[in-house]
CSV table of C-alpha atoms in Angstrom, one decimal:
chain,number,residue,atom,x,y,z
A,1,UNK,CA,60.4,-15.8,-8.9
A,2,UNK,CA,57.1,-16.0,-10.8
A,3,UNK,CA,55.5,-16.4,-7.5
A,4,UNK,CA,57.1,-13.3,-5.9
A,5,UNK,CA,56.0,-11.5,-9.3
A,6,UNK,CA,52.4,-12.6,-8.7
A,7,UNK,CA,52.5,-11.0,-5.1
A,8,UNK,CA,53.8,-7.8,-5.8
A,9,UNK,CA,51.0,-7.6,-8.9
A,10,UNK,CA,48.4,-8.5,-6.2
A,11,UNK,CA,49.4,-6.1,-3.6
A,12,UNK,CA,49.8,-3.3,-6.0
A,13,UNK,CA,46.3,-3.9,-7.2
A,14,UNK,CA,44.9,-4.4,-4.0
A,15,UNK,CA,46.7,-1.2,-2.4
A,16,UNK,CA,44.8,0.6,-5.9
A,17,UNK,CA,41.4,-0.4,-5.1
A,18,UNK,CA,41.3,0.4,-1.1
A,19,UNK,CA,42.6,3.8,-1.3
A,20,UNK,CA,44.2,5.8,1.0
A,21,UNK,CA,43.2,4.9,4.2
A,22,UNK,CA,40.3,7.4,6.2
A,23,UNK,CA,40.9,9.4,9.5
A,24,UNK,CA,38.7,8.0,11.7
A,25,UNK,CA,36.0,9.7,12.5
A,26,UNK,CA,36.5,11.4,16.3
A,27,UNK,CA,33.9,11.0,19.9
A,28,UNK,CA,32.0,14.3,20.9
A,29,UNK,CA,30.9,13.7,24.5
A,30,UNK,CA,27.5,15.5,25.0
A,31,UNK,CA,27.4,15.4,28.9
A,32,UNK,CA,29.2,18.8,28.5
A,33,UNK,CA,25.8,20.0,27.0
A,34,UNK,CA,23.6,18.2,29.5
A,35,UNK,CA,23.0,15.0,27.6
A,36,UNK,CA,24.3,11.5,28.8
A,37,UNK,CA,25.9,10.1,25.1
A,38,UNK,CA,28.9,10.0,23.0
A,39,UNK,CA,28.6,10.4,19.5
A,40,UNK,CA,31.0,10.1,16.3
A,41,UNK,CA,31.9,12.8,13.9
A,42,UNK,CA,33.5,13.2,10.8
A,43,UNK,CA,37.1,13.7,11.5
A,44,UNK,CA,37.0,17.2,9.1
A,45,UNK,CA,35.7,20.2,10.6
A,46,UNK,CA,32.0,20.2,12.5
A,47,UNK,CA,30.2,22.8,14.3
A,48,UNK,CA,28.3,22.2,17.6
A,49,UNK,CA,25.1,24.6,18.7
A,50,UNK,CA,23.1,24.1,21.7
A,51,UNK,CA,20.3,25.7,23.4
A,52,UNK,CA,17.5,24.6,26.0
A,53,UNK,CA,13.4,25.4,25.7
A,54,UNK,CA,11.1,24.3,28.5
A,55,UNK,CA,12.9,21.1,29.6
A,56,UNK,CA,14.3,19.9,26.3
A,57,UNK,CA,17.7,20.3,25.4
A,58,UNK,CA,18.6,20.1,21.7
A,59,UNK,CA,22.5,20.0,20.6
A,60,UNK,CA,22.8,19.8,16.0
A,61,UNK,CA,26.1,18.6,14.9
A,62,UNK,CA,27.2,19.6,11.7
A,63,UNK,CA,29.8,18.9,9.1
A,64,UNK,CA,31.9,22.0,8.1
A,65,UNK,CA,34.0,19.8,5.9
A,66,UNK,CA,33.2,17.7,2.9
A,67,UNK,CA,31.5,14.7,4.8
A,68,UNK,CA,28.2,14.8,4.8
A,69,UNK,CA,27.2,14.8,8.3
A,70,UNK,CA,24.4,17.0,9.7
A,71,UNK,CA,22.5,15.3,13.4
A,72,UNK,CA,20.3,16.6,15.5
A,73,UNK,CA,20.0,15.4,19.5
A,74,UNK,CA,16.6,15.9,21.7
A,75,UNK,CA,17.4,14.8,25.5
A,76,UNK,CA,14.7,15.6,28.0
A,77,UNK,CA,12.4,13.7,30.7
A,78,UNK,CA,11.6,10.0,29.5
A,79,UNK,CA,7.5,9.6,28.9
A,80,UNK,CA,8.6,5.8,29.7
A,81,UNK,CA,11.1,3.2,30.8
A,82,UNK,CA,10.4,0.9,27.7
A,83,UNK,CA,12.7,1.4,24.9
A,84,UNK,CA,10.1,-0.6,22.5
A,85,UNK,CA,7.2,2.2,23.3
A,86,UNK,CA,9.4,5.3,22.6
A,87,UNK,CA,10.8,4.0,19.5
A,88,UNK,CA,7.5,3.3,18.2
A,89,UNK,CA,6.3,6.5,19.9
A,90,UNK,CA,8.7,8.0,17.2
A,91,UNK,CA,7.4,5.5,14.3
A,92,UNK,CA,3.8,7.2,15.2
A,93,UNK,CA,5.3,10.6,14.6
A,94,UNK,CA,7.3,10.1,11.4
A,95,UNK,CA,4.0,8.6,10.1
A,96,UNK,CA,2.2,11.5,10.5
A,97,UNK,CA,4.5,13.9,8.1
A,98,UNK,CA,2.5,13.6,4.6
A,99,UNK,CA,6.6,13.0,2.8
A,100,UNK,CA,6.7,9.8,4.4
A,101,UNK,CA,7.5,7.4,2.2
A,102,UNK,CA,8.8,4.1,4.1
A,103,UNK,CA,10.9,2.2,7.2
A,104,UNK,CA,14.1,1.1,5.4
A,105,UNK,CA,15.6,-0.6,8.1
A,106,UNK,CA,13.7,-1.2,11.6
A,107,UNK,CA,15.2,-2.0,14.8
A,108,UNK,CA,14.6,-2.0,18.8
A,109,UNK,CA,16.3,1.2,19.5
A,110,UNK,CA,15.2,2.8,15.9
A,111,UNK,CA,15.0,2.7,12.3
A,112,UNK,CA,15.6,4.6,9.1
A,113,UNK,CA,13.1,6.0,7.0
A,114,UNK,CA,12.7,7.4,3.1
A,115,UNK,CA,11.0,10.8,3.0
A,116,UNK,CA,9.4,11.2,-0.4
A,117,UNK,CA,10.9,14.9,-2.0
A,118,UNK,CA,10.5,16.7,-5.1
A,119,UNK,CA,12.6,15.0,-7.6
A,120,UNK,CA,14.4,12.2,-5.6
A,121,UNK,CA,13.8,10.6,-2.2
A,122,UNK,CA,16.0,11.4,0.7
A,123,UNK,CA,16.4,9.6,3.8
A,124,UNK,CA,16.5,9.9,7.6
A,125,UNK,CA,16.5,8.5,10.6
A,126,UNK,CA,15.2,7.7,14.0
A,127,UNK,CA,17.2,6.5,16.9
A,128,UNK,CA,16.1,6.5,21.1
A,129,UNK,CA,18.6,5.9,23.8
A,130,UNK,CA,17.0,5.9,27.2
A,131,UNK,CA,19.2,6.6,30.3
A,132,UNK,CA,17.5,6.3,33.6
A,133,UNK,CA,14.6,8.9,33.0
A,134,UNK,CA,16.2,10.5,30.7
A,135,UNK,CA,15.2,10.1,26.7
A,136,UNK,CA,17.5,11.2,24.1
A,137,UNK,CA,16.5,11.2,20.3
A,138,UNK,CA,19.0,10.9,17.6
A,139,UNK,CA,17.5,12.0,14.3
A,140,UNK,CA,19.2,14.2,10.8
A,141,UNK,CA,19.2,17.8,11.1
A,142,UNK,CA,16.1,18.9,9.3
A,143,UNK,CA,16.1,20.2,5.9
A,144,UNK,CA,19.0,18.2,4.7
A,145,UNK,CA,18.8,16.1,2.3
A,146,UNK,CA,20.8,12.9,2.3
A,147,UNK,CA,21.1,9.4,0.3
A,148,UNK,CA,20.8,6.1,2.0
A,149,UNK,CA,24.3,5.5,2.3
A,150,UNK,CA,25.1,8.8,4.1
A,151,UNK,CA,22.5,7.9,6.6
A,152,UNK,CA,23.4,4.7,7.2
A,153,UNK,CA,26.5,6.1,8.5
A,154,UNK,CA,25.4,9.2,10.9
A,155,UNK,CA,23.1,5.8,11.8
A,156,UNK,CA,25.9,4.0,13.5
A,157,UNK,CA,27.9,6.7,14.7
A,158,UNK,CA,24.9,7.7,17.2
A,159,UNK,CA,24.6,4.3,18.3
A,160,UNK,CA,25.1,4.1,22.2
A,161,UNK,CA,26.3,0.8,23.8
């Protein structure tokens, strides 16, 4: 019996600290807007805009909900086949804002960066995903401003396999 006691204690304190459990966040397929990927979204609300200028197609995906969760997706004609060379291609360019403040996290396919603001930093990210000759960029929506954590999120859910 003092067993069984000790169980039910355990449970009901591990039931406390996990929580309710999340809604999974939900796939947006962007080949309905010209771009070969799937992403994931927050599972409240998010708004989708599109448009197309000179070759480039650029879809943001934003939160509507509580979730903070704001991308933005660049797809146009690859300037390479090498996934190594456009990555770093976008390491040149991040460089080059006078905010930068550091890579956080580096990989093949992209990396996360800290972008020095008034006040406190805020983070963003970087992610490439070539398709034949086709490049697509993954990055935040500009002029959001987001902690590590939140970007470390919008991070994986625009991974491609």
């Amino acid at each position: 019996m003092k067993q069984f006691s000790i169980f039910l204690l355990l449970a009901s304190v591990l039931s406390t600290c996990i929580g309710p459990t999340s809604k999974p966040w939900k796939s947006i397929d962007l080949k309905a807007y010209g771009i070969p990927a799937v992403v994931l979204t927050p599972p409240d609300s998010t708004s989708v805009e599109n448009f197309e200028l000179a070759g480039v197609k650029d879809v943001s995906i934003t939160s509507t909900g509580s979730t903070p969760y704001a991308i933005q997706i660049y797809s146009g004609k690859a300037r390479g086949q090498k996934l190594v060379e456009q990555t770093f291609r976008q390491i040149r360019e991040v460089y080059s804002n006078p905010d930068f403040g550091k890579i956080v996290e580096q990989h093949t396919d992209g990396f996360i960066y800290e972008v020095k603001g008034q006040g406190e930093n805020r983070y963003s990210f970087r992610y490439v995903h070539l398709v034949r000759d086709t490049e697509v960029v993954f990055t935040t929506a500009l002029n959001q401003r987001f902690s590590l954590e939140e970007v470390k999120k919008m991070y994986e859910a625009v991974k491609q396999e």
